[in-house]
Amino acid sequence: MKCLILAAGYATRLYPLTENFPKPLLKVGEKTILDWLIDDIDGAGLVDEYVVISNHKFAHHFNDWAEKSNKKITVLDDGTSSNETRLGAVKDIQFAIDELKLDDEMLVIAGDNVLDFSLVKFIEYCREKGTSCIMRYYEADRKRLTKSGIVTIDEADKILSMIEKPSEPPSNWCCPPFYFYTKEDAKLVQKGIDSGCGTDAPGSYIAWLCGQTTVHAMEMPGSRYDIGNLESYENVKATYKGITK
């Protein structure tokens, strides 16, 4: 299994902190955000390579970080240098597939969130279902729902529909940026792009894919700490206790 880490954003809402430094390498406690994620995932022993997809501006920071790791980490520079010229998450995923000629199942995650639960639980769920999968959590705040990917599901967790940033949310199930693609479904990313699926939000590919094949959505077994601005970063630093579930 390959783990693709989406880290090509510019985190403009965290300026000046991230003006010249990537958000995933900010520290929370004794570790970087990225180390919290990778150290947890590595415990399952199923990922044989981590692929960090960066932009040109920050790639050297990720290379410096990767050189100090004892894990197999490949850093890809997608060639963009500003928020205005970014490829978007789905095109970054296809860029990695093309660049490394990937032909494997994939765990695809955003590199800028910390969790209080182990992603190994998600990997185990995906293995059990045998399909591409995402996670979901209940969100009561309508304003947040209109800024997120929203799914409707049946009683067996199968996704019936998914839509990004709906003006009229069809449910309260919100999707964090953690995905699993089967080997077969990873081969369809380019087809999704060619078919007109959105490319900025990583969930746009899943929104297209669930109309082509079966995709399941696991209820998130804990909390996600989204570091969106300076205030939320300071709050996470002050309150985060690590993986406790």
PDB file of C-alpha atoms in Angstrom:
ATOM      1  CA  MET A   1       0.000   0.000   0.000  1.00  0.00           C
ATOM      2  CA  LYS A   2       1.157   3.504  -0.825  1.00  0.00           C
ATOM      3  CA  CYS A   3       0.278   6.476   1.362  1.00  0.00           C
ATOM      4  CA  LEU A   4      -0.152   9.721  -0.580  1.00  0.00           C
ATOM      5  CA  ILE A   5       0.102  12.820   1.573  1.00  0.00           C
ATOM      6  CA  LEU A   6      -1.424  15.987   0.143  1.00  0.00           C
ATOM      7  CA  ALA A   7       0.887  18.816   1.148  1.00  0.00           C
ATOM      8  CA  ALA A   8       0.960  21.199  -1.819  1.00  0.00           C
ATOM      9  CA  GLY A   9      -1.189  23.910  -0.272  1.00  0.00           C
ATOM     10  CA  TYR A  10       0.026  27.317   0.860  1.00  0.00           C
ATOM     11  CA  ALA A  11      -1.929  27.720   4.123  1.00  0.00           C
ATOM     12  CA  THR A  12      -2.474  31.438   3.531  1.00  0.00           C
ATOM     13  CA  ARG A  13      -4.759  31.749   6.576  1.00  0.00           C
ATOM     14  CA  LEU A  14      -1.771  30.909   8.787  1.00  0.00           C
ATOM     15  CA  TYR A  15       0.420  33.725   7.496  1.00  0.00           C
ATOM     16  CA  PRO A  16       2.968  34.902   8.535  1.00  0.00           C
ATOM     17  CA  LEU A  17       3.731  31.527  10.169  1.00  0.00           C
ATOM     18  CA  THR A  18       3.448  29.590   6.912  1.00  0.00           C
ATOM     19  CA  GLU A  19       4.530  32.272   4.479  1.00  0.00           C
ATOM     20  CA  ASN A  20       7.865  30.518   4.026  1.00  0.00           C
ATOM     21  CA  PHE A  21       7.269  27.207   5.795  1.00  0.00           C
ATOM     22  CA  PRO A  22       4.825  24.326   5.157  1.00  0.00           C
ATOM     23  CA  LYS A  23       1.906  23.823   7.509  1.00  0.00           C
ATOM     24  CA  PRO A  24       2.345  19.999   7.808  1.00  0.00           C
ATOM     25  CA  LEU A  25       5.785  20.504   9.343  1.00  0.00           C
ATOM     26  CA  LEU A  26       4.567  22.806  12.109  1.00  0.00           C
ATOM     27  CA  LYS A  27       5.031  21.254  15.522  1.00  0.00           C
ATOM     28  CA  VAL A  28       2.264  20.153  17.851  1.00  0.00           C
ATOM     29  CA  GLY A  29       3.881  19.073  21.081  1.00  0.00           C
ATOM     30  CA  GLU A  30       7.079  17.164  20.446  1.00  0.00           C
ATOM     31  CA  LYS A  31       6.258  16.195  16.830  1.00  0.00           C
ATOM     32  CA  THR A  32       5.395  17.770  13.508  1.00  0.00           C
ATOM     33  CA  ILE A  33       1.816  17.349  12.308  1.00  0.00           C
ATOM     34  CA  LEU A  34       3.098  15.010   9.600  1.00  0.00           C
ATOM     35  CA  ASP A  35       5.041  12.859  12.060  1.00  0.00           C
ATOM     36  CA  TRP A  36       1.934  12.377  14.206  1.00  0.00           C
ATOM     37  CA  LEU A  37       0.134  10.991  11.139  1.00  0.00           C
ATOM     38  CA  ILE A  38       2.925   8.856   9.700  1.00  0.00           C
ATOM     39  CA  ASP A  39       4.084   7.361  13.000  1.00  0.00           C
ATOM     40  CA  ASP A  40       0.531   6.192  13.636  1.00  0.00           C
ATOM     41  CA  ILE A  41      -0.070   4.763  10.150  1.00  0.00           C
ATOM     42  CA  ASP A  42       3.281   2.992  10.157  1.00  0.00           C
ATOM     43  CA  GLY A  43       2.166   0.951  13.156  1.00  0.00           C
ATOM     44  CA  ALA A  44      -0.050  -1.147  10.884  1.00  0.00           C
ATOM     45  CA  GLY A  45       2.959  -2.313   8.875  1.00  0.00           C
ATOM     46  CA  LEU A  46       0.980  -2.132   5.615  1.00  0.00           C
ATOM     47  CA  VAL A  47       2.421   0.974   3.950  1.00  0.00           C
ATOM     48  CA  ASP A  48       5.655   0.408   2.052  1.00  0.00           C
ATOM     49  CA  GLU A  49       6.119   3.982   0.826  1.00  0.00           C
ATOM     50  CA  TYR A  50       4.957   7.455   1.850  1.00  0.00           C
ATOM     51  CA  VAL A  51       4.653   9.968  -0.986  1.00  0.00           C
ATOM     52  CA  VAL A  52       4.528  13.621   0.043  1.00  0.00           C
ATOM     53  CA  ILE A  53       3.170  15.809  -2.748  1.00  0.00           C
ATOM     54  CA  SER A  54       4.506  19.328  -2.245  1.00  0.00           C
ATOM     55  CA  ASN A  55       4.669  22.532  -4.218  1.00  0.00           C
ATOM     56  CA  HIS A  56       7.941  23.969  -5.506  1.00  0.00           C
ATOM     57  CA  LYS A  57       8.099  26.625  -2.800  1.00  0.00           C
ATOM     58  CA  PHE A  58       8.156  24.145   0.087  1.00  0.00           C
ATOM     59  CA  ALA A  59       9.623  20.963  -1.427  1.00  0.00           C
ATOM     60  CA  HIS A  60      13.093  21.564   0.036  1.00  0.00           C
ATOM     61  CA  HIS A  61      11.638  21.725   3.555  1.00  0.00           C
ATOM     62  CA  PHE A  62       9.993  18.323   3.052  1.00  0.00           C
ATOM     63  CA  ASN A  63      13.199  16.897   1.587  1.00  0.00           C
ATOM     64  CA  ASP A  64      15.157  18.044   4.654  1.00  0.00           C
ATOM     65  CA  TRP A  65      12.533  16.462   6.901  1.00  0.00           C
ATOM     66  CA  ALA A  66      12.412  13.194   4.923  1.00  0.00           C
ATOM     67  CA  GLU A  67      16.188  12.757   5.064  1.00  0.00           C
ATOM     68  CA  LYS A  68      15.960  12.472   8.854  1.00  0.00           C
ATOM     69  CA  SER A  69      13.263   9.784   8.782  1.00  0.00           C
ATOM     70  CA  ASN A  70      13.794   6.034   9.020  1.00  0.00           C
ATOM     71  CA  LYS A  71      10.770   5.436   6.774  1.00  0.00           C
ATOM     72  CA  LYS A  72      10.665   5.267   2.979  1.00  0.00           C
ATOM     73  CA  ILE A  73       9.491   8.746   2.059  1.00  0.00           C
ATOM     74  CA  THR A  74       9.413  10.174  -1.460  1.00  0.00           C
ATOM     75  CA  VAL A  75       8.886  13.914  -1.871  1.00  0.00           C
ATOM     76  CA  LEU A  76       7.368  15.125  -5.145  1.00  0.00           C
ATOM     77  CA  ASP A  77       7.507  18.733  -6.303  1.00  0.00           C
ATOM     78  CA  ASP A  78       4.395  19.503  -8.378  1.00  0.00           C
ATOM     79  CA  GLY A  79       6.104  22.561  -9.873  1.00  0.00           C
ATOM     80  CA  THR A  80       3.667  25.220  -8.629  1.00  0.00           C
ATOM     81  CA  SER A  81       4.844  28.259  -6.709  1.00  0.00           C
ATOM     82  CA  SER A  82       1.729  30.158  -5.605  1.00  0.00           C
ATOM     83  CA  ASN A  83      -1.771  29.596  -4.280  1.00  0.00           C
ATOM     84  CA  GLU A  84      -3.152  30.967  -7.547  1.00  0.00           C
ATOM     85  CA  THR A  85      -1.277  28.440  -9.725  1.00  0.00           C
ATOM     86  CA  ARG A  86      -1.790  25.323  -7.552  1.00  0.00           C
ATOM     87  CA  LEU A  87      -2.891  22.168  -9.368  1.00  0.00           C
ATOM     88  CA  GLY A  88      -5.568  21.174  -6.871  1.00  0.00           C
ATOM     89  CA  ALA A  89      -5.666  18.004  -4.796  1.00  0.00           C
ATOM     90  CA  VAL A  90      -7.080  15.605  -7.401  1.00  0.00           C
ATOM     91  CA  LYS A  91      -4.589  16.658 -10.065  1.00  0.00           C
ATOM     92  CA  ASP A  92      -1.803  16.330  -7.490  1.00  0.00           C
ATOM     93  CA  ILE A  93      -2.902  12.746  -6.845  1.00  0.00           C
ATOM     94  CA  GLN A  94      -2.782  11.958 -10.568  1.00  0.00           C
ATOM     95  CA  PHE A  95       0.581  13.744 -10.812  1.00  0.00           C
ATOM     96  CA  ALA A  96       1.984  11.349  -8.200  1.00  0.00           C
ATOM     97  CA  ILE A  97       0.473   8.321  -9.948  1.00  0.00           C
ATOM     98  CA  ASP A  98       2.029   9.365 -13.264  1.00  0.00           C
ATOM     99  CA  GLU A  99       5.369  10.481 -11.866  1.00  0.00           C
ATOM    100  CA  LEU A 100       6.007   7.289  -9.856  1.00  0.00           C
ATOM    101  CA  LYS A 101       4.012   4.934 -12.110  1.00  0.00           C
ATOM    102  CA  LEU A 102       2.016   3.826  -9.082  1.00  0.00           C
ATOM    103  CA  ASP A 103      -0.012   0.643  -9.403  1.00  0.00           C
ATOM    104  CA  ASP A 104      -1.194  -0.164  -5.899  1.00  0.00           C
ATOM    105  CA  GLU A 105      -3.935   0.494  -3.380  1.00  0.00           C
ATOM    106  CA  MET A 106      -3.623   3.909  -1.776  1.00  0.00           C
ATOM    107  CA  LEU A 107      -4.279   5.669   1.484  1.00  0.00           C
ATOM    108  CA  VAL A 108      -4.685   9.353   0.582  1.00  0.00           C
ATOM    109  CA  ILE A 109      -4.571  11.878   3.411  1.00  0.00           C
ATOM    110  CA  ALA A 110      -4.253  15.598   3.973  1.00  0.00           C
ATOM    111  CA  GLY A 111      -0.999  16.324   5.727  1.00  0.00           C
ATOM    112  CA  ASP A 112      -2.258  19.153   7.909  1.00  0.00           C
ATOM    113  CA  ASN A 113      -4.642  17.555  10.427  1.00  0.00           C
ATOM    114  CA  VAL A 114      -4.054  15.877  13.764  1.00  0.00           C
ATOM    115  CA  LEU A 115      -6.311  13.146  15.153  1.00  0.00           C
ATOM    116  CA  ASP A 116      -6.999  11.717  18.592  1.00  0.00           C
ATOM    117  CA  PHE A 117      -7.654   8.233  17.148  1.00  0.00           C
ATOM    118  CA  SER A 118      -5.554   5.809  15.141  1.00  0.00           C
ATOM    119  CA  LEU A 119      -5.928   5.701  11.374  1.00  0.00           C
ATOM    120  CA  VAL A 120      -5.118   2.005  11.632  1.00  0.00           C
ATOM    121  CA  LYS A 121      -8.805   1.551  12.526  1.00  0.00           C
ATOM    122  CA  PHE A 122      -9.723   3.094   9.188  1.00  0.00           C
ATOM    123  CA  ILE A 123      -7.302   0.844   7.312  1.00  0.00           C
ATOM    124  CA  GLU A 124      -8.821  -2.210   9.036  1.00  0.00           C
ATOM    125  CA  TYR A 125     -12.316  -1.049   8.066  1.00  0.00           C
ATOM    126  CA  CYS A 126     -11.243  -0.668   4.432  1.00  0.00           C
ATOM    127  CA  ARG A 127      -9.771  -4.173   4.431  1.00  0.00           C
ATOM    128  CA  GLU A 128     -13.026  -5.545   5.811  1.00  0.00           C
ATOM    129  CA  LYS A 129     -15.195  -3.766   3.225  1.00  0.00           C
ATOM    130  CA  GLY A 130     -12.933  -4.526   0.271  1.00  0.00           C
ATOM    131  CA  THR A 131     -13.924  -1.278  -1.458  1.00  0.00           C
ATOM    132  CA  SER A 132     -12.673   2.272  -1.663  1.00  0.00           C
ATOM    133  CA  CYS A 133     -13.657   4.053   1.568  1.00  0.00           C
ATOM    134  CA  ILE A 134     -13.822   7.414   3.262  1.00  0.00           C
ATOM    135  CA  MET A 135     -14.609   8.593   6.783  1.00  0.00           C
ATOM    136  CA  ARG A 136     -17.570  10.639   7.967  1.00  0.00           C
ATOM    137  CA  TYR A 137     -18.579  12.522  11.097  1.00  0.00           C
ATOM    138  CA  TYR A 138     -21.783  14.186  12.241  1.00  0.00           C
ATOM    139  CA  GLU A 139     -21.760  17.962  11.869  1.00  0.00           C
ATOM    140  CA  ALA A 140     -24.617  20.001  13.310  1.00  0.00           C
ATOM    141  CA  ASP A 141     -23.384  23.403  12.134  1.00  0.00           C
ATOM    142  CA  ARG A 142     -25.067  24.205   8.806  1.00  0.00           C
ATOM    143  CA  LYS A 143     -22.457  26.824   7.895  1.00  0.00           C
ATOM    144  CA  ARG A 144     -19.688  24.240   8.187  1.00  0.00           C
ATOM    145  CA  LEU A 145     -21.700  21.760   6.135  1.00  0.00           C
ATOM    146  CA  THR A 146     -21.845  24.193   3.225  1.00  0.00           C
ATOM    147  CA  LYS A 147     -18.039  24.359   3.198  1.00  0.00           C
ATOM    148  CA  SER A 148     -17.399  20.604   3.266  1.00  0.00           C
ATOM    149  CA  GLY A 149     -17.943  17.364   1.389  1.00  0.00           C
ATOM    150  CA  ILE A 150     -21.305  15.864   2.444  1.00  0.00           C
ATOM    151  CA  VAL A 151     -22.432  12.244   2.003  1.00  0.00           C
ATOM    152  CA  THR A 152     -25.689  10.379   2.228  1.00  0.00           C
ATOM    153  CA  ILE A 153     -25.401   6.692   3.119  1.00  0.00           C
ATOM    154  CA  ASP A 154     -27.502   3.573   3.487  1.00  0.00           C
ATOM    155  CA  GLU A 155     -27.729   1.295   6.531  1.00  0.00           C
ATOM    156  CA  ALA A 156     -24.588  -0.606   5.456  1.00  0.00           C
ATOM    157  CA  ASP A 157     -22.397   2.534   5.190  1.00  0.00           C
ATOM    158  CA  LYS A 158     -22.538   2.516   1.387  1.00  0.00           C
ATOM    159  CA  ILE A 159     -22.369   6.017  -0.070  1.00  0.00           C
ATOM    160  CA  LEU A 160     -25.511   6.921  -1.995  1.00  0.00           C
ATOM    161  CA  SER A 161     -24.264  10.366  -2.965  1.00  0.00           C
ATOM    162  CA  MET A 162     -21.529  12.846  -2.167  1.00  0.00           C
ATOM    163  CA  ILE A 163     -21.372  16.536  -2.947  1.00  0.00           C
ATOM    164  CA  GLU A 164     -18.736  19.171  -2.238  1.00  0.00           C
ATOM    165  CA  LYS A 165     -19.777  22.418  -0.543  1.00  0.00           C
ATOM    166  CA  PRO A 166     -23.546  22.177  -1.147  1.00  0.00           C
ATOM    167  CA  SER A 167     -25.725  25.243  -0.635  1.00  0.00           C
ATOM    168  CA  GLU A 168     -28.443  22.862   0.618  1.00  0.00           C
ATOM    169  CA  PRO A 169     -26.694  20.035   2.545  1.00  0.00           C
ATOM    170  CA  PRO A 170     -28.571  16.739   2.023  1.00  0.00           C
ATOM    171  CA  SER A 171     -27.343  15.292   5.339  1.00  0.00           C
ATOM    172  CA  ASN A 172     -25.212  16.068   8.387  1.00  0.00           C
ATOM    173  CA  TRP A 173     -22.475  13.586   7.436  1.00  0.00           C
ATOM    174  CA  CYS A 174     -19.325  15.569   6.789  1.00  0.00           C
ATOM    175  CA  CYS A 175     -16.168  14.067   5.210  1.00  0.00           C
ATOM    176  CA  PRO A 176     -12.644  14.716   6.509  1.00  0.00           C
ATOM    177  CA  PRO A 177      -9.742  14.456   4.019  1.00  0.00           C
ATOM    178  CA  PHE A 178      -8.800  10.798   4.571  1.00  0.00           C
ATOM    179  CA  TYR A 179      -9.476   8.300   1.784  1.00  0.00           C
ATOM    180  CA  PHE A 180      -8.665   4.760   0.720  1.00  0.00           C
ATOM    181  CA  TYR A 181      -8.588   3.757  -2.967  1.00  0.00           C
ATOM    182  CA  THR A 182      -8.511   0.146  -4.068  1.00  0.00           C
ATOM    183  CA  LYS A 183      -5.896  -0.637  -6.696  1.00  0.00           C
ATOM    184  CA  GLU A 184      -8.610  -0.707  -9.351  1.00  0.00           C
ATOM    185  CA  ASP A 185     -10.156   2.609  -8.307  1.00  0.00           C
ATOM    186  CA  ALA A 186      -6.783   4.359  -8.138  1.00  0.00           C
ATOM    187  CA  LYS A 187      -6.515   3.702 -11.871  1.00  0.00           C
ATOM    188  CA  LEU A 188      -9.676   5.728 -12.479  1.00  0.00           C
ATOM    189  CA  VAL A 189      -8.466   9.110 -11.166  1.00  0.00           C
ATOM    190  CA  GLN A 190      -7.563  10.382 -14.636  1.00  0.00           C
ATOM    191  CA  LYS A 191     -10.916   9.203 -15.972  1.00  0.00           C
ATOM    192  CA  GLY A 192     -12.621  11.150 -13.199  1.00  0.00           C
ATOM    193  CA  ILE A 193     -10.670  14.283 -14.141  1.00  0.00           C
ATOM    194  CA  ASP A 194     -11.464  13.797 -17.828  1.00  0.00           C
ATOM    195  CA  SER A 195     -15.138  13.313 -16.941  1.00  0.00           C
ATOM    196  CA  GLY A 196     -15.238  16.720 -15.273  1.00  0.00           C
ATOM    197  CA  CYS A 197     -14.996  15.937 -11.574  1.00  0.00           C
ATOM    198  CA  GLY A 198     -13.748  18.841  -9.473  1.00  0.00           C
ATOM    199  CA  THR A 199      -9.998  18.913  -8.904  1.00  0.00           C
ATOM    200  CA  ASP A 200      -9.455  21.407  -6.083  1.00  0.00           C
ATOM    201  CA  ALA A 201     -11.009  19.506  -3.150  1.00  0.00           C
ATOM    202  CA  PRO A 202      -9.684  15.942  -2.688  1.00  0.00           C
ATOM    203  CA  GLY A 203     -13.195  14.651  -2.025  1.00  0.00           C
ATOM    204  CA  SER A 204     -14.300  15.602  -5.536  1.00  0.00           C
ATOM    205  CA  TYR A 205     -12.849  12.392  -6.941  1.00  0.00           C
ATOM    206  CA  ILE A 206     -14.802  10.291  -4.421  1.00  0.00           C
ATOM    207  CA  ALA A 207     -17.957  12.252  -5.289  1.00  0.00           C
ATOM    208  CA  TRP A 208     -17.460  11.088  -8.882  1.00  0.00           C
ATOM    209  CA  LEU A 209     -16.261   7.583  -7.994  1.00  0.00           C
ATOM    210  CA  CYS A 210     -19.286   6.668  -5.860  1.00  0.00           C
ATOM    211  CA  GLY A 211     -21.393   7.087  -8.991  1.00  0.00           C
ATOM    212  CA  GLN A 212     -19.253   4.479 -10.762  1.00  0.00           C
ATOM    213  CA  THR A 213     -18.719   1.825  -8.094  1.00  0.00           C
ATOM    214  CA  THR A 214     -19.351   0.964  -4.440  1.00  0.00           C
ATOM    215  CA  VAL A 215     -17.684   3.219  -1.859  1.00  0.00           C
ATOM    216  CA  HIS A 216     -18.215   2.944   1.906  1.00  0.00           C
ATOM    217  CA  ALA A 217     -18.015   5.595   4.629  1.00  0.00           C
ATOM    218  CA  MET A 218     -16.793   4.714   8.118  1.00  0.00           C
ATOM    219  CA  GLU A 219     -18.000   6.818  11.029  1.00  0.00           C
ATOM    220  CA  MET A 220     -14.984   8.589  12.493  1.00  0.00           C
ATOM    221  CA  PRO A 221     -14.148   7.024  15.886  1.00  0.00           C
ATOM    222  CA  GLY A 222     -12.740  10.197  17.413  1.00  0.00           C
ATOM    223  CA  SER A 223     -11.945  13.817  16.694  1.00  0.00           C
ATOM    224  CA  ARG A 224     -10.033  15.671  13.994  1.00  0.00           C
ATOM    225  CA  TYR A 225      -8.234  18.890  14.844  1.00  0.00           C
ATOM    226  CA  ASP A 226      -8.252  21.107  11.778  1.00  0.00           C
ATOM    227  CA  ILE A 227      -5.562  23.775  11.961  1.00  0.00           C
ATOM    228  CA  GLY A 228      -7.085  26.471   9.791  1.00  0.00           C
ATOM    229  CA  ASN A 229      -5.762  29.690  11.279  1.00  0.00           C
ATOM    230  CA  LEU A 230      -3.373  31.010  13.919  1.00  0.00           C
ATOM    231  CA  GLU A 231      -5.967  30.851  16.684  1.00  0.00           C
ATOM    232  CA  SER A 232      -6.818  27.201  16.001  1.00  0.00           C
ATOM    233  CA  TYR A 233      -3.117  26.304  15.833  1.00  0.00           C
ATOM    234  CA  GLU A 234      -2.468  27.825  19.247  1.00  0.00           C
ATOM    235  CA  ASN A 235      -5.514  26.014  20.611  1.00  0.00           C
ATOM    236  CA  VAL A 236      -4.344  22.643  19.249  1.00  0.00           C
ATOM    237  CA  LYS A 237      -0.869  23.161  20.676  1.00  0.00           C
ATOM    238  CA  ALA A 238      -2.388  23.860  24.066  1.00  0.00           C
ATOM    239  CA  THR A 239      -4.925  21.026  24.159  1.00  0.00           C
ATOM    240  CA  TYR A 240      -3.820  18.136  21.943  1.00  0.00           C
ATOM    241  CA  LYS A 241      -2.941  15.009  23.936  1.00  0.00           C
ATOM    242  CA  GLY A 242      -1.980  12.683  21.105  1.00  0.00           C
ATOM    243  CA  ILE A 243      -3.708   9.516  19.921  1.00  0.00           C
ATOM    244  CA  THR A 244      -5.872   8.270  22.761  1.00  0.00           C
ATOM    245  CA  LYS A 245      -8.398   6.046  20.924  1.00  0.00           C
TER     246      LYS A 245
END
